[in-house]
Every structure is written in structure tokens, then in C-alpha cells.
């Protein structure tokens, strides 16, 4: 199988139309040829029959003439004369050409002249020969006509045979070409597609690649399969990376607990009470951290599946930001958190728990990449119809590769901020949360100017003062059922 | 380099997890070592630049600002005697053996580990004092053939 023109093979649809057109044309040609052949053979058959009949009648007429000449009695002669007339009249029925008609006329005249002369007793041998000569000419003419019709019928038969052989051959060749094309451009590619699908899911994270060959439709199908396989392999890799990241993040708390438990080994004397208390404090913190990770893990799964339920409520974004910032005051290593609030109320219809998770994640990420003691800025503001919180530092940008890690959930955090919920979600899920609120997340990091994350949420619609309850009209509608 | 120190051996621990750093340094101090803690690679380098050189560096791999792998490279590149300090890698990364091969140190421990295992490894490293010999050009994400 040469792979010569596989890349430009036409579509199955186009080939089907072409094959159908060719077959239809051939069928029409065959039908027309059969009709033409039938009518020609019919015509030649009639000519052949007429010729034969003409010869017979002329021969009979000749015989009747001889009988008229040789008859001994009047009865016999009259019977012979009557037979002669009948035969000549019958001969009139098989006349096909004017030449034949003229000849028959002449024969009739000659025969009539001979009969009348015989009746009068004046007939001579020459009169008889004259009439027989004309009849002989008529026989010759009809015999020639019959031979010609036979030859013509033979020619038509030959033409029909040649045509059938040609059409039959063309059909056989067309079917062979079609079968070969189908095998090379349809069956083989389908088999390769099936094999590729069988090889799925790929081992070692490598997606199977189907060569994009064959008919147009199959090339499209192969390309589609390749894209799907690639996407699935990537999703598979991402899932494995997610699990690896979770496993990795479990190791630090487990190490801290292991070290702390080591303080009270059964085979060693107990350390001082201060040391024991410190160890237990670490164990408590790390258990809290594991519990928080379990919560974040569940949240991450829900956000990923898109089944996270938002319990929206009208809240002030500035207040939320200041609460979250306060939580980071005791976090180690220490940073100076500078909160700058907008002068106005920044009301949003949002799920406060989720917004707190977003802000915790942003603050902890910025803290992670700012040296201890440096300043972390938390600024709330209003921009047109949106309100926002930006979290950033002024000097310490996050490198591109580090930033990429931040998008994945459960990439290492490693500070005591780990005990604050939402920290492990990863920027991609944080962005998903922001988008679920109708907002968005902006990330800006340059090595010289520092790093900055900005959460933007739509400003809650202003309601007339009199009907402005604790819950906003929009948020309250969904909210009533969820918060009894 | 091989003079027997009469003082307690000095260890520099680069670990960004505060609780792990605290508990491990207590364990090591109990074992008779002097421990200095750095929260990332940058801090660890700063300690080595301003203070006396430690006898041993213990480092995590994934740390902000400067990772353990980068720290090892910088110690080698700056070439001020720091390149002869043995490095003990303590990490929970999945491809720990590949990372360790790149750094070129024979001393490593996967998290989570027991306190006595860490002490034993530190004691062994201080006895042998094999400095790292990195394999340059080693494939970045190669899977180790065996343990």
C-alpha cells in the first residue's frame, strides 16, 4: 500500500457521488443501446422475412406460369391462372421498396399478357420467358434484400457484443478501483482508529497518536480523536499531579507530628513539661492543618466539578478584607500587613465564606514570596461598577515558574498560614470561585515592581432605601432557602 | 577541613515549614548539635555569608525564593569553602532520588521521617563529610532505575 496521495484523498461523500454518477451514466447508456439494438434487429428481421417470402411467392408464380403454359384442359389452366393471381397479390404484401413495387408491377403485367395470349392461343415461348425473366429479377432482388438484412443483423449483433464487453469491463474496473480505494482510504484508517481507541487510556501519560490519513471524513475523525486523546492525557497528568501535590503536602504536617511525638518515646525519659507542651502545641496545630487541608481538598473537588453552592448575601467587601487581614497578624513568619480601605461601602452579593477563602489564598501567596518582616499591602477600592481587593508587595516579584505552581491546588505552602482555610486551593480554583461570583482575578508580577493579585467583584445593585433589608433582592431570593 | 572540632558541630537547617523546623531543631539540639534555622534558600545563603560556615547543611527542596536545589548550586558556584560542606536533603518531593542525584549528595531522607533516623543520618554525614558532586547535564525529570 503506497501512501502516495493519502493526504489529499477526497471525501467519502464525494467519491460516493462520483461512483453513483458513473454507474447511472453507464446504466443509461446500456438501456439506450439495448433499445436501439432491439429496434434495429426487428427491422432487419422484417426485411429478412419479407425477402424470403418474396422469393417464395415469385417461385410459386413462376410455377403457376409454367402450369398455365402446359395445361391440357381449360379447368386446370383456369385453376393455375387463379393461383397465379393469388400468389402475385400475396407478393404485394411483402414489398418493401419502390424498386420492388415497380418490378412486381412489371411481373404482373407480363403474367397477365401471357395469360390473355394463352387464352387466345397466341402465346409463344418468348412470352413465357419474358414473364419468367421478370419474376426471376424479382427473386434476385428479394434474395439480395434478405442477404443484406442478415449481414446488417450480424453487424448489429457484433456492435451489441462489443458494447456489452466494454460496459462490463468498465464496471469491473470501476468496482475494483472502488474496492482498492475503500480498503486503502477507508477500511485501513478505520482499523487504525479502532486500534488507537483500543490502546486508550495511554500508559505513562502519552496519548496514542493516529496518523491523519485516508478519506477526508476519516482524517477529520483522526484529528478529532488525537485532540481528545491529548486533552484526556493532559487531564490525566493534571489529576496525577494533583494527587502527588496532595500527598506531598501531607508530608510536612506528618513530619512535624512525627518529630513532636518523638519527644515522648517509650524508651526514653520524658523531657521537660515546657518541651512537652510545645510538642503538643505543634501536634494540635498540625492536626488543625490536616483538617483544613481535608476541607480545602473537598472544596477543590467541588469547585472542579462545578457543584459548589454559593450562599450569597449582601456583604461589605472592605469589612471582609480587614477580617481576613487580621487573621494573618499572628501568622509566622511575621509580615507587616498594611490595610488601605476605600472611603465608601463596597457592597457585593457574595458568599462571605468563599470570598474569605479567596482573600486568604491571595494574602498567603503574597506572604510566601515576601521576606519576613516586609510589607504586604491589602487595598480595597471601587472601580466603576466593580469593587475590588488587591493584595501585593512592592519589591518582591514572583518568578514565572513559581507563579505557575501557584495556579495548581495544594502546591506547598509551608507557613503557619496553612491553618487558615482556602490557602491550599491554588490560584486556578480561586479564579473559578471569583468567576462563580461574576467577578475575576487579575495577576500582575514583575521582578522589579513586585507582585499583585486583584480580586474584582460586581458591585451589588443599589436598592431604594425603604426596601433595603439585610439581604439584597437578588441575593436574598436564592438565599432564603439556603439560610433558614 | 578535617580538623576535629572541639565545639559542638554546627548545623544549618533550611526549612520553610515553621513547625517542622522547630521540632527538628529541638531534636538535633537534644542530640548535641548547634542548629541555625533558615526559612528559605536566600536566608540560608545569608547565614553562610555573614557567620562562620556550618559543618553541615540540612535543606528542604521546595522552598520559596530559593529552592534547596538552587541553594546547592549557589553554594557550589560561589566557591568560598561552602562547596565542601556536606548537604543532607530532607524533602517530600515525589522524585526525590532524581533531585538528589542532580545535587550529587549521598545524604537524603524522605519526609515524613523519624527523629532518630534524622539524627543517625546527620551523624553519618558528619563522619564521612562527602561533599556534593553534582551531575551537570543530568536529565531533569529522570526516574531512578533503582533505590
XYZ file of C-alpha atoms in Angstrom:
631
model
C 0.000 0.000 0.000
C 1.679 3.145 -1.120
C 0.891 6.152 0.983
C 1.257 8.440 -2.032
C -1.894 10.529 -2.230
C -3.331 9.635 1.168
C -3.004 13.171 2.456
C -5.261 14.592 -0.253
C -7.745 11.765 -0.611
C -11.246 13.078 -1.363
C -14.169 12.653 0.971
C -16.304 9.510 1.094
C -19.316 11.656 0.201
C -17.662 12.988 -2.948
C -16.476 9.526 -4.011
C -19.978 8.108 -3.444
C -21.495 10.838 -5.648
C -18.887 10.197 -8.373
C -19.408 6.414 -8.300
C -23.175 6.860 -8.353
C -22.939 9.268 -11.302
C -20.691 6.928 -13.301
C -22.897 3.902 -12.643
C -26.056 5.825 -13.523
C -24.494 7.069 -16.774
C -23.401 3.530 -17.679
C -26.885 2.181 -16.914
C -28.486 4.854 -19.131
C -26.051 4.082 -21.956
C -26.802 0.354 -21.683
C -30.579 0.960 -21.693
C -30.378 3.199 -24.772
C -28.133 0.696 -26.570
C -30.462 -2.219 -25.822
C -33.479 -0.281 -27.127
C -31.627 0.735 -30.289
C -30.360 -2.809 -30.875
C -33.837 -4.309 -30.418
C -35.435 -1.949 -32.892
C -32.638 -2.479 -35.447
C -32.849 -6.258 -35.158
C -36.635 -6.054 -35.507
C -36.281 -4.027 -38.706
C -33.645 -6.343 -40.169
C -35.742 -9.366 -39.174
C -38.737 -7.993 -41.040
C -36.583 -7.312 -44.114
C -35.217 -10.856 -43.934
C -38.710 -12.356 -43.627
C -40.081 -10.167 -46.432
C -37.188 -11.137 -48.711
C -37.720 -14.835 -48.050
C -41.471 -14.504 -48.536
C -40.921 -12.578 -51.797
C -38.657 -15.314 -53.111
C -41.234 -17.961 -52.217
C -44.103 -16.106 -53.858
C -42.123 -15.387 -57.044
C -41.099 -19.050 -57.263
C -44.727 -20.114 -56.882
C -45.756 -17.583 -59.539
C -43.144 -18.995 -61.887
C -44.505 -22.479 -61.243
C -48.082 -21.275 -61.872
C -46.991 -19.660 -65.173
C -45.452 -22.964 -66.348
C -48.694 -24.716 -65.325
C -50.733 -22.212 -67.352
C -48.478 -22.855 -70.387
C -48.541 -26.634 -70.074
C -52.219 -27.185 -69.021
C -54.091 -29.650 -71.220
C -57.550 -28.798 -70.034
C -59.247 -25.449 -69.511
C -60.129 -26.369 -65.895
C -56.518 -26.910 -64.978
C -55.447 -23.714 -66.793
C -58.118 -21.624 -65.037
C -57.116 -23.073 -61.676
C -53.465 -22.248 -62.479
C -54.432 -18.691 -63.568
C -56.387 -18.157 -60.322
C -53.421 -19.434 -58.261
C -51.112 -17.115 -60.202
C -53.242 -14.050 -59.347
C -53.485 -15.000 -55.676
C -49.737 -15.536 -55.402
C -48.985 -12.210 -57.133
C -51.425 -10.453 -54.801
C -49.749 -12.038 -51.746
C -46.373 -10.902 -53.109
C -47.724 -7.332 -52.961
C -47.873 -7.676 -49.112
C -44.112 -8.224 -48.719
C -42.997 -5.374 -50.982
C -40.614 -3.025 -49.054
C -39.095 -0.726 -51.702
C -40.440 1.275 -54.708
C -37.994 -0.621 -56.911
C -39.556 -3.880 -55.777
C -43.056 -2.492 -56.307
C -42.206 -1.454 -59.861
C -40.696 -4.838 -60.587
C -43.782 -6.619 -59.208
C -45.988 -4.373 -61.379
C -43.962 -5.363 -64.394
C -44.187 -9.061 -63.463
C -47.961 -8.777 -63.033
C -48.325 -7.071 -66.410
C -46.131 -9.675 -68.105
C -48.036 -12.529 -66.460
C -51.419 -11.002 -67.394
C -50.242 -10.542 -71.012
C -49.029 -14.148 -71.135
C -52.337 -15.457 -69.673
C -54.502 -13.492 -72.116
C -52.351 -14.599 -75.069
C -52.551 -18.184 -73.914
C -56.368 -17.936 -73.732
C -56.384 -16.653 -77.251
C -53.910 -19.375 -78.293
C -51.315 -16.831 -79.413
C -48.779 -17.360 -76.635
C -45.231 -18.060 -77.678
C -42.248 -19.427 -75.847
C -40.786 -15.906 -75.840
C -43.797 -14.513 -73.943
C -43.349 -17.169 -71.264
C -39.605 -16.485 -70.988
C -40.309 -12.736 -70.739
C -42.724 -13.193 -67.819
C -40.402 -15.687 -66.064
C -37.438 -13.327 -66.587
C -39.254 -10.523 -64.750
C -40.166 -12.944 -61.924
C -36.513 -14.111 -61.795
C -35.438 -10.470 -61.337
C -37.948 -10.178 -58.500
C -36.495 -13.310 -56.867
C -32.934 -11.926 -57.204
C -33.968 -8.624 -55.684
C -35.655 -10.280 -52.706
C -32.826 -12.724 -52.152
C -30.361 -9.781 -52.171
C -32.554 -7.904 -49.726
C -32.641 -10.929 -47.378
C -28.842 -11.364 -47.532
C -28.336 -7.685 -46.834
C -30.710 -7.834 -43.830
C -28.844 -10.847 -42.497
C -25.479 -9.101 -42.829
C -26.865 -5.981 -41.191
C -28.299 -8.043 -38.302
C -24.891 -9.649 -37.843
C -23.263 -6.187 -37.668
C -25.777 -5.053 -35.065
C -25.153 -8.198 -33.021
C -21.395 -7.558 -33.154
C -21.904 -3.954 -32.041
C -24.081 -5.143 -29.143
C -21.477 -7.700 -28.078
C -18.653 -5.125 -28.198
C -20.726 -2.670 -26.197
C -21.580 -5.263 -23.517
C -17.945 -6.272 -23.187
C -16.894 -2.609 -22.880
C -19.577 -1.716 -20.338
C -18.997 -4.906 -18.354
C -15.243 -4.282 -18.325
C -15.768 -0.683 -17.240
C -17.990 -1.820 -14.383
C -15.480 -4.452 -13.258
C -12.598 -1.940 -13.396
C -14.655 0.711 -11.564
C -15.646 -1.751 -8.840
C -12.019 -2.917 -8.444
C -10.764 0.675 -8.182
C -13.523 1.483 -5.692
C -12.693 -1.590 -3.582
C -8.989 -0.718 -3.562
C -9.769 2.884 -2.648
C -12.143 1.763 0.094
C -9.517 -0.570 1.521
C -6.719 1.986 1.464
C -8.592 5.160 2.337
C -11.491 3.897 4.455
C -11.008 0.404 5.899
C -7.322 0.723 6.863
C -7.753 4.155 8.515
C -10.819 2.874 10.411
C -8.796 -0.120 11.599
C -6.016 2.208 12.772
C -8.597 4.373 14.559
C -10.025 1.307 16.281
C -6.544 0.164 17.323
C -5.792 3.610 18.718
C -9.062 3.630 20.656
C -8.188 0.156 21.996
C -4.804 1.434 23.175
C -6.612 4.089 25.197
C -6.090 5.081 28.001
C -2.449 5.630 27.305
C 0.177 4.302 29.636
C 2.765 6.680 31.012
C 0.661 9.737 30.202
C 1.388 9.550 26.458
C -1.646 9.917 24.255
C -1.814 7.486 21.293
C -1.383 9.299 18.001
C -3.406 8.184 14.975
C -1.904 9.113 11.597
C -4.279 11.570 9.936
C -4.657 9.704 6.626
C -7.461 8.349 4.460
C -10.672 9.922 3.247
C -11.480 13.476 4.281
C -14.041 12.449 6.901
C -11.627 9.939 8.448
C -8.801 12.481 8.517
C -11.142 14.790 10.414
C -12.120 11.961 12.750
C -8.455 11.066 13.394
C -7.607 14.710 14.092
C -10.556 14.922 16.481
C -9.507 11.707 18.221
C -5.928 12.973 18.534
C -7.126 16.209 20.095
C -9.426 14.366 22.503
C -6.682 11.886 23.420
C -4.293 14.761 24.038
C -6.820 16.550 26.244
C -7.584 13.372 28.173
C -3.885 12.629 28.653
C -3.374 16.170 29.919
C -6.313 15.839 32.297
C -4.853 12.516 33.456
C -1.460 14.138 34.062
C -3.110 17.031 35.910
C -5.019 14.587 38.097
C -1.841 12.682 38.915
C -0.053 15.957 39.652
C -2.941 16.962 41.908
C -2.744 13.698 43.845
C 1.059 13.990 44.066
C 0.704 17.554 45.337
C -1.800 16.485 47.977
C 0.451 13.595 49.050
C 3.397 15.964 49.187
C 1.535 18.494 51.280
C 0.566 15.753 53.727
C 4.243 15.030 54.344
C 5.150 18.274 56.132
C 2.416 18.056 58.803
C 3.215 14.359 59.221
C 6.926 15.164 59.654
C 6.156 17.838 62.267
C 3.859 15.422 64.128
C 6.443 12.632 63.908
C 9.141 14.934 65.356
C 6.808 16.091 68.140
C 5.705 12.583 69.035
C 9.393 11.696 69.214
C 9.599 13.908 72.303
C 7.787 11.218 74.305
C 9.236 7.921 73.138
C 8.508 4.979 75.450
C 12.207 4.020 75.610
C 13.453 7.467 76.659
C 12.866 9.624 79.754
C 10.182 12.286 79.384
C 11.503 15.768 78.558
C 10.599 18.885 80.483
C 6.983 19.963 80.742
C 7.745 23.063 78.631
C 9.134 20.877 75.866
C 6.162 18.509 76.033
C 3.687 21.383 75.898
C 5.483 22.817 72.890
C 5.359 19.418 71.187
C 1.640 19.083 71.880
C 1.018 22.584 70.593
C 2.719 21.579 67.340
C 0.634 18.392 67.136
C -2.553 20.388 67.702
C -1.601 22.929 65.024
C -0.684 20.234 62.535
C -3.875 18.260 63.134
C -5.773 21.501 62.539
C -3.753 21.960 59.360
C -4.606 18.434 58.188
C -8.292 19.063 58.916
C -8.110 22.330 56.969
C -6.426 20.525 54.084
C -9.210 17.927 54.067
C -11.750 20.783 53.872
C -9.852 22.547 51.105
C -9.466 19.249 49.277
C -13.222 18.728 49.332
C -13.805 22.332 48.239
C -11.307 21.923 45.407
C -13.139 18.819 44.204
C -16.484 20.610 44.357
C -15.210 23.698 42.562
C -13.567 21.484 39.936
C -16.845 19.639 39.419
C -18.749 22.909 39.364
C -21.160 21.809 42.091
C -20.098 24.322 44.717
C -23.104 26.085 46.152
C -22.693 29.812 46.757
C -24.583 31.146 49.765
C -24.827 34.713 48.622
C -25.557 37.514 50.975
C -25.088 41.240 50.829
C -21.719 41.891 52.467
C -19.187 44.683 52.656
C -16.002 43.636 50.883
C -13.938 46.115 52.918
C -15.034 44.503 56.173
C -14.296 41.017 54.875
C -10.816 42.097 53.759
C -9.997 43.606 57.128
C -11.200 40.480 58.969
C -9.065 38.210 56.823
C -6.042 40.524 57.138
C -6.418 40.435 60.938
C -6.219 36.648 60.868
C -2.776 36.872 59.294
C -1.383 39.088 62.053
C -0.285 36.149 64.183
C 0.908 34.052 61.312
C 4.567 33.078 61.147
C 6.876 34.217 59.683
C 5.632 37.701 60.604
C 4.813 40.276 57.927
C 3.536 43.772 58.259
C 0.075 43.870 56.739
C -0.949 47.348 55.642
C -4.665 47.669 55.034
C -5.908 50.591 52.949
C -9.703 50.819 52.812
C -11.891 52.705 50.368
C -13.892 55.622 51.817
C -17.239 54.171 50.752
C -19.095 50.956 51.436
C -18.187 48.235 48.936
C -21.295 46.120 48.879
C -21.333 42.839 46.997
C -23.764 39.944 46.760
C -21.364 37.184 47.606
C -20.756 34.098 49.704
C -18.645 35.553 52.544
C -17.000 32.192 53.345
C -15.788 31.803 49.765
C -14.621 35.404 49.495
C -12.649 34.915 52.723
C -11.071 31.809 51.208
C -10.096 33.785 48.111
C -8.539 36.577 50.157
C -6.715 34.139 52.472
C -5.243 32.407 49.459
C -4.088 35.683 47.900
C -2.557 37.034 51.143
C -0.806 33.760 51.934
C 0.618 33.534 48.407
C 1.990 37.073 48.577
C 3.402 36.454 52.078
C 5.114 33.316 50.866
C 7.097 35.322 48.357
C 7.817 38.339 50.562
C 10.724 38.094 53.020
C 9.734 38.025 56.732
C 9.179 41.486 58.137
C 8.393 43.013 54.731
C 5.172 44.792 53.998
C 2.103 43.196 52.431
C -0.432 45.692 51.111
C -4.146 44.925 51.178
C -6.149 47.628 49.395
C -9.906 47.795 48.822
C -11.297 50.070 46.131
C -14.174 50.753 43.775
C -13.663 50.873 40.014
C -16.791 51.839 38.027
C -19.333 49.061 38.600
C -16.869 46.757 40.262
C -15.342 46.609 43.694
C -12.028 45.013 44.378
C -9.352 43.972 46.794
C -5.741 43.960 45.727
C -3.073 42.120 47.668
C 0.549 42.738 46.848
C 4.049 43.786 47.778
C 6.179 46.483 46.237
C 9.535 44.799 45.797
C 9.412 41.064 45.546
C 8.037 39.794 42.277
C 7.162 36.137 41.834
C 9.133 34.317 39.176
C 7.197 32.890 36.267
C 7.872 29.265 37.223
C 6.886 29.933 40.833
C 3.753 31.709 39.635
C 2.823 28.690 37.535
C 2.962 26.496 40.622
C 0.592 28.845 42.425
C -2.154 28.037 39.910
C -2.209 24.395 40.960
C -4.059 23.391 44.091
C -2.101 22.150 47.110
C 1.300 23.262 45.970
C 3.384 23.599 49.080
C 2.541 26.437 51.399
C 4.708 25.768 54.415
C 3.871 28.585 56.776
C 1.556 28.631 59.733
C -0.898 30.408 57.405
C -1.650 26.808 56.473
C -4.150 26.685 59.313
C -6.311 29.322 57.585
C -8.938 27.844 55.224
C -8.644 28.409 51.489
C -4.880 28.660 51.422
C -4.373 25.377 49.568
C -6.919 25.949 46.804
C -4.480 27.213 44.188
C -4.999 30.255 42.011
C -6.927 28.392 39.315
C -9.645 27.393 41.780
C -9.553 30.849 43.360
C -10.161 32.295 39.929
C -13.007 29.802 39.439
C -14.529 30.984 42.733
C -14.210 34.610 41.643
C -15.843 33.809 38.304
C -18.671 31.945 40.039
C -19.392 35.274 41.759
C -19.432 37.032 38.393
C -16.042 38.561 39.142
C -12.479 37.918 38.061
C -8.930 37.568 39.291
C -6.015 39.602 37.950
C -2.410 38.597 38.470
C 0.442 41.007 37.909
C 4.025 40.202 38.781
C 7.268 41.780 37.643
C 10.569 41.141 39.414
C 11.293 44.852 39.966
C 7.873 46.199 40.799
C 6.598 43.404 43.000
C 3.655 41.055 42.778
C -0.038 41.901 42.980
C -3.248 39.845 42.910
C -6.522 41.695 42.418
C -9.989 40.280 43.060
C -12.782 42.167 41.288
C -16.451 41.548 42.089
C -19.543 43.241 40.635
C -20.942 45.980 42.814
C -24.318 44.997 44.325
C -27.203 46.893 42.704
C -28.384 49.849 44.771
C -31.875 49.398 46.158
C -34.351 52.081 47.210
C -33.685 52.946 50.837
C -37.095 51.829 52.140
C -36.871 48.285 50.787
C -33.233 47.763 51.577
C -33.144 44.938 54.035
C -30.155 42.995 55.319
C -30.412 40.764 52.290
C -30.267 42.192 48.790
C -33.167 41.499 46.443
C -31.048 39.357 44.130
C -29.040 37.597 46.771
C -31.984 37.172 49.080
C -34.088 35.275 46.627
C -31.636 32.381 46.432
C -30.622 32.937 49.905
C -33.815 32.472 51.821
C -33.935 28.760 51.121
C -30.289 28.142 51.873
C -30.063 30.086 55.106
C -33.051 29.369 57.260
C 38.794 20.956 56.699
C 39.471 17.729 58.532
C 40.499 19.232 61.890
C 38.481 17.714 64.712
C 36.129 20.376 66.099
C 36.238 20.629 69.852
C 32.944 22.625 69.826
C 29.519 21.108 69.121
C 29.080 20.545 65.359
C 27.145 23.427 63.817
C 24.224 22.593 61.538
C 22.328 24.964 59.229
C 18.710 23.871 58.658
C 16.889 25.402 55.665
C 13.195 24.548 56.078
C 10.188 26.742 55.308
C 7.711 24.837 57.468
C 7.980 26.557 60.842
C 6.778 23.594 62.913
C 8.995 21.079 61.158
C 11.961 23.430 61.551
C 11.221 23.995 65.234
C 10.723 20.343 66.157
C 13.652 19.100 64.097
C 15.998 21.679 65.565
C 14.920 20.678 69.085
C 15.616 17.016 68.232
C 19.038 17.881 66.794
C 19.917 20.154 69.690
C 18.995 17.339 72.074
C 21.416 15.172 70.104
C 24.189 17.652 70.856
C 24.348 19.821 67.765
C 24.129 23.591 67.455
C 21.361 24.384 64.972
C 20.680 27.540 62.980
C 17.365 27.755 61.133
C 16.777 29.475 57.769
C 13.289 29.710 56.249
C 14.388 29.517 52.642
C 17.466 29.263 50.439
C 18.123 33.007 50.474
C 18.227 33.098 54.281
C 20.488 30.040 54.333
C 22.958 31.711 51.955
C 22.846 34.878 54.069
C 23.687 32.859 57.198
C 26.676 31.336 55.437
C 27.866 34.710 54.110
C 27.816 36.567 57.413
C 28.504 33.868 60.025
C 31.001 31.065 60.384
C 30.446 28.232 57.939
C 28.339 25.358 59.281
C 29.671 21.796 59.395
C 26.590 20.528 57.630
C 23.626 21.941 55.705
C 20.207 20.288 56.002
C 17.785 21.509 53.387
C 14.249 21.039 52.191
C 13.768 21.097 48.397
C 10.624 23.138 47.797
C 11.072 26.500 49.474
C 10.036 29.953 48.340
C 12.577 32.469 46.972
C 15.374 29.901 46.587
C 14.783 26.140 46.475
C 17.052 23.521 48.019
C 18.406 22.556 44.600
C 19.195 26.181 43.794
C 20.795 26.607 47.216
C 23.136 23.671 46.500
C 24.057 25.141 43.133
C 24.736 28.583 44.621
C 26.944 27.076 47.331
C 28.966 25.407 44.620
C 29.095 28.397 42.274
C 30.107 30.940 44.920
C 33.054 28.672 45.808
C 34.115 30.127 49.180
C 34.652 26.880 51.012
C 30.889 26.304 51.065
C 31.207 23.802 48.272
C 32.935 21.377 50.656
C 30.060 21.343 53.164
C 28.074 18.105 53.060
C 24.380 18.574 52.245
C 21.554 16.498 53.742
C 18.316 16.714 51.761
C 15.066 16.316 53.721
C 12.075 16.521 51.413
C 8.712 15.125 50.470
C 9.035 15.691 46.704
C 7.882 12.741 44.623
C 11.064 12.410 42.542
C 13.427 12.815 45.494
C 16.092 10.451 44.169
C 16.340 12.280 40.842
C 16.617 15.619 42.648
C 19.273 14.232 44.970
C 21.227 12.831 42.031
C 21.244 16.256 40.457
C 22.589 17.816 43.644
C 25.041 14.925 43.907
C 24.822 14.336 47.644
C 24.684 10.828 49.122
C 22.632 12.003 52.135
C 18.865 12.265 51.853
C 15.736 11.374 53.785
C 12.143 11.350 52.509
C 9.505 13.084 54.605
C 7.947 12.038 56.885
C 10.912 10.555 58.781
C 11.629 9.546 62.356
C 13.706 11.749 64.620
C 16.304 9.028 65.271
C 16.665 8.390 61.511
C 17.462 12.087 61.015
C 19.998 12.042 63.873
C 21.657 8.890 62.517
C 21.935 10.378 59.020
C 23.398 13.635 60.381
C 25.932 11.656 62.417
C 26.915 9.609 59.372
C 27.248 12.699 57.177
C 29.425 14.432 59.763
C 31.648 11.351 59.954
C 32.062 10.858 56.196
C 31.877 14.524 55.155
C 31.290 13.707 51.482
C 30.683 16.999 49.682
C 28.126 17.104 46.872
C 29.387 16.275 43.379
C 26.588 17.394 41.084
C 25.991 15.682 37.761
C 25.748 18.547 35.314
C 23.526 17.941 32.373
C 21.668 15.149 34.157
C 18.158 14.884 32.809
C 15.796 16.993 34.823
C 12.925 14.558 35.369
C 14.542 11.179 35.005
C 13.144 8.361 37.045
C 15.704 6.460 39.086
C 16.398 2.939 37.897
C 16.567 1.508 41.404
C 16.716 2.539 45.035
